Each structure stands twice: as structure tokens, then as C-alpha cells.
XYZ file of C-alpha atoms in Angstrom:
539
model
C 27.851 31.051 22.542
C 24.625 32.074 24.316
C 22.772 29.532 26.421
C 19.132 29.081 25.486
C 16.810 29.942 28.354
C 13.040 29.713 28.582
C 12.855 33.261 29.945
C 14.212 34.517 26.608
C 10.958 33.419 24.922
C 8.132 35.942 25.046
C 4.975 35.177 27.045
C 2.687 35.109 23.962
C 4.889 32.472 22.314
C 5.007 30.322 25.464
C 1.233 30.532 25.806
C 0.669 29.709 22.121
C 2.913 26.628 22.399
C 1.184 25.568 25.625
C -2.313 25.862 24.191
C -1.198 24.088 20.997
C 0.253 21.186 22.995
C -2.859 20.982 25.183
C -5.088 20.637 22.126
C -2.769 18.083 20.510
C -2.395 15.909 23.632
C -6.123 15.830 24.412
C -6.829 14.892 20.779
C -4.439 11.948 21.111
C -6.312 10.808 24.221
C -9.710 11.173 22.519
C -8.870 9.072 19.446
C -9.325 9.236 15.679
C -12.067 11.397 14.218
C -14.708 9.693 12.043
C -17.538 12.216 12.296
C -20.599 12.081 9.992
C -19.540 15.093 7.900
C -16.069 13.631 7.339
C -17.639 10.432 6.050
C -20.111 12.366 3.945
C -18.229 15.263 2.308
C -15.066 16.491 4.081
C -13.000 13.707 2.501
C -14.777 13.461 -0.853
C -15.017 17.161 -1.754
C -11.245 17.840 -1.907
C -10.867 14.693 -4.012
C -13.610 15.935 -6.329
C -11.894 19.317 -6.752
C -8.355 17.990 -7.183
C -9.371 15.321 -9.715
C -11.894 17.431 -11.652
C -15.013 15.382 -10.820
C -17.505 18.202 -10.218
C -19.838 16.829 -12.883
C -18.377 13.350 -13.212
C -20.087 11.883 -10.140
C -23.675 12.568 -9.121
C -24.041 13.739 -5.504
C -21.911 11.045 -3.794
C -21.713 13.361 -0.767
C -25.392 14.313 -1.141
C -26.186 18.043 -1.344
C -23.017 18.804 0.675
C -21.066 17.730 -2.441
C -21.105 21.411 -3.401
C -19.661 22.916 -0.211
C -16.335 24.749 -0.640
C -13.593 22.150 0.072
C -10.666 24.565 0.557
C -10.589 24.069 4.332
C -10.434 20.277 3.895
C -7.655 20.053 1.293
C -4.712 19.924 3.781
C -6.338 17.043 5.685
C -7.187 15.119 2.513
C -3.715 15.537 0.993
C -2.066 14.493 4.280
C -4.122 11.298 4.595
C -4.696 10.290 0.976
C -1.563 11.353 -0.893
C 1.141 11.784 1.762
C -0.178 8.913 3.919
C 0.797 10.669 7.142
C -0.376 8.642 10.175
C -3.783 9.741 11.461
C -2.472 10.367 14.983
C -0.103 13.024 13.605
C -2.674 14.666 11.334
C -5.498 14.774 13.896
C -3.233 15.833 16.782
C -1.869 18.679 14.640
C -5.465 19.723 13.953
C -6.115 19.514 17.697
C -3.103 21.726 18.347
C -4.364 24.207 15.774
C -7.746 24.216 17.510
C -5.940 24.766 20.806
C -4.813 28.163 19.490
C -8.419 29.326 19.898
C -7.561 29.484 23.596
C -4.658 31.827 22.867
C -7.073 34.232 21.169
C -9.536 33.961 24.063
C -6.696 34.592 26.527
C -5.586 37.808 24.828
C -9.077 39.074 24.016
C -9.708 39.145 27.758
C -6.177 40.305 28.616
C -6.419 43.401 26.405
C -9.952 44.157 27.637
C -8.713 44.611 31.209
C -7.184 47.842 32.573
C -5.790 49.186 35.867
C -4.673 45.716 36.933
C -1.298 44.048 37.458
C 0.013 42.034 34.561
C 0.092 38.826 36.628
C -3.585 39.274 37.551
C -4.581 39.843 33.926
C -2.691 36.756 32.763
C -4.072 34.601 35.592
C -7.727 35.442 34.977
C -7.191 35.186 31.204
C -5.564 31.767 31.600
C -8.463 30.524 33.723
C -10.970 31.906 31.203
C -9.154 30.157 28.334
C -9.094 26.825 30.180
C -12.820 27.184 30.863
C -13.351 27.870 27.150
C -11.500 24.638 26.425
C -14.079 22.740 28.455
C -17.036 23.556 26.216
C -19.557 20.998 24.961
C -19.072 21.831 21.269
C -15.408 22.848 21.322
C -14.213 19.803 23.233
C -16.242 17.472 21.010
C -14.717 18.926 17.826
C -11.116 19.038 19.034
C -8.863 17.564 16.362
C -11.780 16.834 13.992
C -12.468 17.959 10.427
C -15.849 19.511 11.221
C -14.404 22.949 10.561
C -16.107 25.025 13.259
C -13.022 25.032 15.509
C -10.767 25.897 12.565
C -12.913 28.692 11.123
C -13.334 30.095 14.648
C -9.628 31.034 14.580
C -10.430 33.649 11.943
C -13.396 35.094 13.849
C -11.488 35.266 17.137
C -8.351 36.561 15.421
C -10.304 39.393 13.835
C -11.931 40.298 17.154
C -8.556 40.240 18.938
C -6.976 42.612 16.416
C -9.676 45.192 17.094
C -9.674 44.778 20.883
C -5.868 44.986 20.944
C -6.100 48.210 18.914
C -8.645 49.652 21.343
C -6.334 48.851 24.261
C -3.615 51.010 22.670
C -5.663 53.725 20.961
C -8.978 55.513 21.347
C -9.943 54.411 17.848
C -8.772 51.592 15.548
C -5.806 52.370 13.269
C -6.648 52.003 9.592
C -4.157 49.181 8.976
C -5.448 47.116 11.908
C -9.048 47.583 10.838
C -8.213 46.419 7.327
C -6.407 43.330 8.617
C -9.278 42.488 10.977
C -11.837 42.707 8.161
C -9.660 40.665 5.815
C -9.131 37.913 8.416
C -12.843 37.674 9.150
C -13.634 37.555 5.428
C -11.157 34.704 4.895
C -12.985 32.734 7.590
C -16.403 33.418 6.064
C -15.170 32.220 2.677
C -13.827 29.000 4.165
C -17.013 28.236 6.099
C -20.165 30.222 5.348
C -21.567 29.853 8.873
C -18.809 32.235 10.064
C -20.861 34.947 8.314
C -22.903 35.280 11.492
C -19.735 36.556 13.219
C -18.783 38.735 10.270
C -22.175 40.468 10.344
C -21.924 40.786 14.135
C -18.555 42.528 13.824
C -20.045 44.947 11.307
C -22.807 45.714 13.830
C -20.468 45.948 16.832
C -17.967 48.313 15.195
C -20.607 51.053 15.307
C -20.766 51.020 19.128
C -17.171 52.200 19.642
C -16.849 55.759 21.004
C -15.983 57.981 18.022
C -17.543 60.579 15.748
C -19.817 59.860 12.791
C -17.177 60.367 10.065
C -15.023 57.777 11.873
C -17.965 55.393 12.230
C -18.729 55.620 8.505
C -15.029 55.147 7.660
C -14.739 52.119 9.947
C -17.927 50.606 8.575
C -16.844 51.043 4.941
C -13.382 49.605 5.576
C -14.578 46.583 7.567
C -17.193 45.701 4.925
C -14.797 46.226 2.015
C -11.906 44.232 3.467
C -14.218 41.499 4.711
C -15.599 41.099 1.215
C -12.044 40.971 -0.175
C -11.124 38.203 2.270
C -14.279 36.319 1.409
C -13.496 36.444 -2.308
C -9.940 35.198 -1.709
C -11.159 31.939 -0.147
C -14.575 31.536 -1.805
C -14.295 33.404 -5.103
C -12.810 30.482 -7.036
C -15.593 28.183 -5.793
C -18.297 30.696 -6.664
C -16.878 30.834 -10.198
C -16.920 27.026 -10.453
C -20.485 26.851 -9.185
C -21.607 29.605 -11.565
C -19.901 28.120 -14.630
C -21.141 24.594 -13.887
C -24.544 25.134 -12.275
C -25.569 28.772 -13.055
C -25.627 29.708 -9.354
C -22.532 31.239 -7.680
C -23.836 30.215 -4.236
C -24.968 26.743 -5.340
C -26.732 24.897 -3.758
C -27.957 27.836 -1.648
C -30.474 30.538 -2.682
C -31.612 28.464 -5.653
C -35.105 29.891 -5.474
C -33.420 33.120 -6.589
C -30.876 31.750 -9.099
C -33.150 28.997 -10.495
C -30.423 26.508 -11.401
C -32.197 23.551 -13.051
C -29.783 21.073 -11.478
C -31.611 20.997 -8.125
C -34.993 22.056 -6.760
C -35.962 25.652 -7.551
C -39.091 26.034 -5.421
C -37.257 26.591 -2.104
C -33.936 27.837 -0.718
C -31.839 25.136 0.931
C -31.934 25.562 4.707
C -31.763 23.253 7.688
C -34.740 24.392 9.777
C -34.837 21.374 12.118
C -33.442 23.246 15.117
C -35.121 26.636 14.889
C -37.338 27.693 17.841
C -40.882 26.379 17.556
C -42.654 29.422 19.013
C -42.041 32.933 20.368
C -41.708 31.873 24.005
C -39.106 29.302 23.077
C -37.238 31.864 20.968
C -37.091 34.335 23.875
C -35.806 31.780 26.390
C -34.070 29.307 24.047
C -30.880 28.806 26.150
C -32.997 27.488 29.020
C -35.024 25.267 26.699
C -32.009 23.605 25.078
C -30.307 23.249 28.455
C -33.264 21.073 29.444
C -33.628 19.410 26.009
C -30.353 19.560 24.002
C -31.916 17.833 20.985
C -33.654 21.117 20.228
C -30.308 22.382 18.864
C -28.258 19.248 18.132
C -28.590 15.688 16.873
C -26.770 14.371 19.960
C -27.129 14.723 23.695
C -24.945 17.240 25.540
C -25.043 19.599 28.501
C -23.536 23.062 28.905
C -25.012 25.762 31.124
C -22.913 28.617 29.745
C -25.535 30.145 27.458
C -28.151 30.145 30.204
C -25.576 31.838 32.419
C -24.665 34.324 29.667
C -28.371 35.134 29.233
C -28.751 35.862 32.962
C -25.580 37.979 33.044
C -26.629 40.104 30.052
C -30.125 40.676 31.486
C -28.569 41.601 34.839
C -26.152 43.962 33.063
C -29.018 45.662 31.230
C -30.848 46.115 34.518
C -27.715 47.571 36.096
C -27.209 49.936 33.141
C -30.819 51.188 33.362
C -30.520 51.732 37.110
C -27.276 53.620 36.652
C -28.737 55.797 33.892
C -31.957 56.823 35.669
C -31.135 56.604 39.375
C -27.402 57.127 39.736
C -26.119 58.802 36.553
C -23.227 60.654 38.233
C -21.563 57.687 39.851
C -18.598 56.289 37.914
C -15.800 54.066 39.088
C -12.503 55.797 39.828
C -10.563 52.664 38.868
C -12.524 50.726 36.237
C -11.276 47.237 35.435
C -12.745 47.024 31.934
C -11.703 48.968 28.857
C -14.970 50.702 28.007
C -14.469 50.718 24.233
C -13.508 47.041 24.217
C -16.653 46.277 26.211
C -18.755 48.428 23.883
C -17.494 46.308 20.994
C -17.589 42.912 22.695
C -21.128 42.986 24.088
C -22.896 43.943 20.807
C -20.722 41.404 18.973
C -21.737 38.627 21.356
C -25.420 39.610 21.418
C -25.769 40.155 17.657
C -24.058 36.825 16.894
C -26.440 34.978 19.193
C -29.533 36.648 17.699
C -28.431 35.922 14.112
C -27.721 32.313 15.101
C -31.155 32.069 16.750
C -32.980 33.323 13.663
C -30.898 31.703 10.942
C -29.495 28.407 12.284
C -30.068 27.394 15.913
C -27.542 24.598 15.361
C -25.509 24.437 18.558
C -22.051 23.826 17.139
C -22.271 27.004 15.031
C -22.149 28.869 18.366
C -18.634 27.611 19.028
C -17.103 31.125 18.916
C -19.561 32.372 21.549
C -19.035 29.194 23.569
C -15.330 30.025 23.639
C -16.037 33.678 24.497
C -18.540 33.111 27.316
C -15.826 33.021 30.041
C -14.621 36.379 28.696
C -18.184 37.697 28.964
C -18.361 36.492 32.577
C -15.251 38.440 33.604
C -16.214 41.570 31.673
C -19.750 41.752 33.073
C -18.666 41.098 36.663
C -15.731 43.491 36.349
C -17.982 46.188 34.927
C -20.663 45.881 37.620
C -18.246 45.247 40.516
C -14.959 46.975 39.590
C -13.072 45.348 42.463
C -10.260 42.926 41.534
C -10.876 40.397 44.319
C -14.636 40.185 43.777
C -14.192 39.915 40.011
C -11.616 37.154 40.359
C -13.468 35.096 42.971
C -16.888 35.338 41.330
C -15.426 34.538 37.920
C -13.540 31.508 39.227
C -16.688 30.239 40.961
C -18.654 30.496 37.708
C -15.797 28.946 35.700
C -15.789 25.981 38.068
C -19.572 25.624 37.717
C -19.295 25.540 33.929
C -16.514 22.949 33.924
C -18.109 20.459 36.323
C -21.491 20.535 34.562
C -20.308 20.083 30.957
C -21.146 16.959 28.968
C -19.660 17.231 25.437
C -21.277 15.939 22.279
C -19.889 12.734 20.796
C -19.393 12.852 17.027
C -17.760 9.384 17.018
C -14.096 8.514 17.328
C -12.262 5.219 16.952
C -8.835 3.825 17.859
C -5.845 5.241 15.968
C -4.963 3.460 12.738
C -2.179 3.687 10.143
C -4.831 3.246 7.418
C -7.334 5.989 8.274
C -10.480 4.275 7.004
C -9.101 0.746 6.647
C -9.974 0.553 2.933
C -7.749 -1.517 0.646
C -7.680 0.175 -2.771
C -6.423 -2.868 -4.648
C -9.618 -4.784 -3.793
C -11.605 -2.199 -5.770
C -9.541 -2.288 -8.980
C -12.113 -4.525 -10.677
C -14.569 -1.598 -10.762
C -12.513 0.468 -13.220
C -14.880 2.097 -15.776
C -17.929 0.901 -13.802
C -20.852 2.861 -12.378
C -21.585 2.448 -8.661
C -25.122 3.393 -7.632
C -25.625 4.879 -4.136
C -28.963 4.851 -2.329
C -30.215 6.456 0.891
C -29.017 9.168 3.221
C -26.087 7.500 4.968
C -22.631 9.131 4.594
C -20.574 7.177 2.045
C -18.577 9.877 0.248
C -15.335 8.906 2.001
C -15.107 5.567 0.152
C -15.190 7.193 -3.309
C -11.474 8.187 -3.506
C -10.491 4.541 -3.016
C -12.283 3.377 -6.179
C -10.341 3.531 -9.467
C -10.128 6.973 -11.062
C -12.641 6.191 -13.815
C -15.251 4.582 -11.582
C -18.339 6.752 -11.519
C -20.471 7.162 -8.363
C -24.130 7.994 -8.960
C -26.578 8.663 -6.135
C -30.292 8.140 -6.799
C -31.657 9.218 -3.386
C -30.246 11.523 -0.712
C -30.984 14.498 1.510
C -31.737 16.930 -1.359
C -31.204 17.685 -5.053
C -32.624 14.517 -6.619
C -36.306 15.301 -7.116
C -37.791 13.872 -10.361
C -37.596 17.051 -12.433
C -34.067 18.126 -11.487
C -31.137 17.824 -13.886
C -29.233 15.929 -11.203
C -31.882 13.216 -11.238
C -32.126 13.204 -15.026
C -28.342 12.978 -15.401
C -28.231 10.096 -12.902
C -30.894 8.234 -14.895
C -29.072 8.962 -18.171
C -25.761 7.586 -16.854
C -27.423 4.417 -15.505
C -29.290 3.852 -18.757
C -26.098 4.212 -20.815
C -24.065 1.834 -18.626
C -23.849 -1.847 -19.661
C -25.319 -4.267 -17.127
C -21.925 -5.898 -16.520
C -20.528 -2.529 -15.313
C -23.412 -1.490 -13.050
C -23.260 -2.039 -9.283
C -24.966 -0.985 -6.050
C -23.040 0.072 -2.922
C -25.022 -1.043 0.145
C -24.426 -0.508 3.860
C -24.827 -3.875 5.557
C -26.815 -2.706 8.574
C -29.569 -1.396 6.257
C -30.174 -4.953 5.061
C -31.577 -5.729 8.512
C -34.156 -2.943 8.217
C -37.168 -4.220 6.188
C -38.610 -0.745 5.567
C -35.362 0.482 4.007
C -34.978 -2.671 1.948
C -38.474 -2.267 0.502
C -37.888 1.429 -0.243
C -34.560 0.613 -1.909
C -36.075 -2.108 -4.091
C -38.894 0.231 -5.087
C -36.482 3.038 -6.081
C -34.337 0.612 -8.082
C -37.394 -0.883 -9.782
C -38.424 2.610 -10.888
C -35.125 2.724 -12.806
C -35.621 -0.801 -14.182
C -33.012 -2.327 -11.873
C -32.847 -5.301 -9.518
C -30.060 -6.477 -7.217
C -28.160 -9.603 -8.242
C -27.398 -11.225 -4.848
C -25.169 -13.875 -6.420
C -22.551 -11.409 -7.691
C -21.598 -9.445 -4.569
C -18.324 -8.404 -2.920
C -17.836 -7.277 0.691
C -16.127 -3.951 1.400
C -14.944 -3.487 4.973
C -13.817 -0.240 6.593
C -12.964 0.730 10.169
C -16.361 2.405 10.364
C -18.958 0.399 8.444
C -19.243 -2.821 6.458
C -20.538 -2.551 2.906
C -21.525 -4.865 0.071
C -21.086 -4.096 -3.624
C -23.611 -6.059 -5.686
C -24.143 -6.169 -9.434
C -27.377 -4.673 -10.737
C -29.446 -6.362 -13.405
C -31.525 -4.385 -15.863
C -35.147 -5.451 -16.178
C -36.567 -5.301 -19.714
């Protein structure tokens, strides 16, 4: 019988387990996730899909009701059906997110050449640990927000290509197909990953090879990426097309003209885009000074300002080398040139697409994770000396870590009942209609109502303008519901805000409704306190 020894386990497996455990343990320390998106749609949308409620309720999770829920199904099933304790579910998610560090580690490891294996692993380990300490990544660890889960696909795809370039001059066909497929799966799960998919398509053209190879690589990466996308998003596109006449619903509705929501604009969150050209050019320095330019919450992370400086310095170095010292090349380069030729355009293109299309900080989570890799590659390219590269990189890693202040998406103490909702208290609302008002996230309470309770929102962040079918259907349902079965779900803190109370009463009056304060029931959760009051119809 052979004795089990740690040395019998390969280094990649040991590192994967270590990074998984790091993510899981830190999640346990941080506490239970109750972020805004979880309360709004991450918990409701899987319930909607699994119980066939796509047209039964009216926007309980606001316009996000129609976001692909595939990524959220494992979490929902674990909490709602299997009733697995939240500490196990969230810590497993945290461990899964910890595997991002494994990808970062090996992306850098396989980008380095002419160095001892111990050196490559040491600098890669330090880069991965610096990636861990990122304002967005750390804040999302073990949460359902999805950015740190979808990032696994983007980083995995990039690693496959960089690994291939470390072994071959060009990318083997099979590896290229797998890389495109993996990226496409990620895009289908979370559409914001498309910025990394497009960046990979751009970056693949910068690898040293001939034009027939470039065209082949481009065709394969686009084709396999589309295949991956259809595997994870195709079913949802079919559902959106068959139900709402727009396969990308609720996006691009100015093109598809679905009557269910507004048709005069394409849905887009433009709150965080640069306000002028100067801001666009120097945005990392602007949002370092004022983080609310790119996020709802305060945070601090200098890495994108540092990345900006490093890339500008690299461009200056490249121009100097081209025009003033074209013959000088390093005898012992530290950086795989083809890997660098892929990585830098990928990083730069992703940032520029993000800047133009989103400018929402957490969507940069892949680049946040990759910035320590960029630091080592740029320094190693300009100063191809192992000691200088190591010492300068470590100094910059330390600077990043000590200056980071993560975002806070809200966590609470661990609980055996994730939201603290008692289903049996809501049994009386079987076959009733519950009206929702306002823009607060309340979708997470819907699965705890009886199966045939109908949730109808009359105001929200989008989709309920007077002439939309969503609005008309909401009005039709309310009109057809007997007064004894019609209720309003209110958040208690809004009752202390006179402006909201007046707006609510006005919106209800427009539908011929008033609140009956005598017939009300409290609904408590770990997050908010609610009141469910009967609505009276005014003749």
C-alpha cells in the first residue's frame, strides 16, 4: 500500500486548492451576501424560469427581470430547494472566485521565459495575491453579482492561448477552438463579458504569423465564440423572441420594436460614462480622485492609474527603440514576445471598449485581476533583468495592496434561513395580486409567496411607460382582480419619506386605488421590513 504524500500532487493542483481555500475562508470572514442585484433579480429570475412565470408576473425585478438567469440557477436551487446553509453556498462561491487567481498565476507564469521555475512561480504567486486585493474583486468575493464568476471564462480563454504560445510559435487549432468556446460561454452567461470577447478577437491579430494564419485564427475564434455564446444564451434568446419579439430583450429595442417596453431608445446605463473628452482621456485619474464617477459606492484602487502610466511609458520606450536604437535587442528576454503581443492589445482594447460602452467599475474586474500581470510584463520587457523586475514589481504590488479600499455591496451575519422569510405567513395570499411600487429591490421575496400569487409592478427603473404593453397588462390584471385579493407590498422605511408617500398615493390614485391601513400585515426579513396592505378600489 502506497503512502499518500503531498509531493505526489502536481503544483497546479496544489495551487488551485490553495486559491480555492483562500477565497472560501475570506468569504466566511466577510459574511453573507445580500447585494442589491441579488435582492432585485439574481434570486427571482431563476425562480421565474423554473416555475414558468415569464409572463405571469409583471416586472417584479424591474427591467432586470429579463436578464439570462442561467448563472444564478445553482445558487437559487441550493438556497431555495435544497436549503443548504448560506455559509456553505457563499463560501463555495468564494472558493470558485478564488480560482481566478489560479488563472492569473499561470497567465503570468507562461508569459515568462529564460527564468528558473521557482522565480516564475514566486512572481506569479505574488501577482495573484495582489490581484486578490482588488477593490472590485474583493468586494464581490462569494457574492452572486456574477462578475467574478464570468471572469473565470475570460481568464480561462486567455490562459489557453498564452499557454499555447509558450509551447508553439502559433496556436494549435484545437486550443484556439477551446479558447473561443470558453469565452463564448462566458459572454452568454453575462453579456458584459462581451467586452473581453471582442478584445480577444482584436488581440489575436497581433500574434506573429502570416496573413493566412491570421485569417484562420480570426475565423475560428469568432465561430467558436459564437457557438459558446449560443450554448449558454441561445435558449434565453428563443424565450425572449417567442414571448416579446426581441431575441435580445430588453436590449436594442429601438431596433426590434417590441411593444412590451419603450421603443424610442435602446436600454443603456449611461450614468458613469465620461462627461467630456478630457475626462475620457484621463479617466483612471479622475475616478481615482472621485470613485462615484464609475460606481455607486466609494472605493479606492490606484491600479488603473498605474496601468495607464506603465502603458504610456511602454509606448514611449517602444518609439525610442524603433527610431533611436533599432538594433539593440536583449540577449536574454524575460517575456515571451508573442504572449506580450497578445496580452497588451487585449488589455488595452478591453479598457477602451469599457470606457466607451459602460464605464461601470466592476465590469473591469478581469483587467483589475490582470493589472499585476501587466506590471511584471511591462517592467520585464523594458528592464529584462530578473532582480530589477522582481524588486520593482514587488514594490508596486505592495503599493497597490496598502492603498486599496474595496466597495461594500452589503453583507450580514450568517443565517440558516438566507433571507429570514417565513413562507407559511404568506399562505393567505394564494390567488392574490400583490402590487409593487418604486425602484427598491424586492424580487427576492417573490419566491416565498404561494405559487399562484401574482406580483405586479406599476413603477420601476424602466419598461412601464404609459403606452407599453407591460403597463397595459399591469393595469388589466389589477382591474380584473377583486378588491379582496388586491394588496400593496411596501418597504417600511419609505413610509418615513413624505415625497415618496405622495408619489405612491398619486400613482395608485391614477389606477383607482387607495391603501387600506386597517388591513395590513408586517413582513420581516433579515434585510428590510415590509408591510402588505389591502388596496381598495375607488369608484
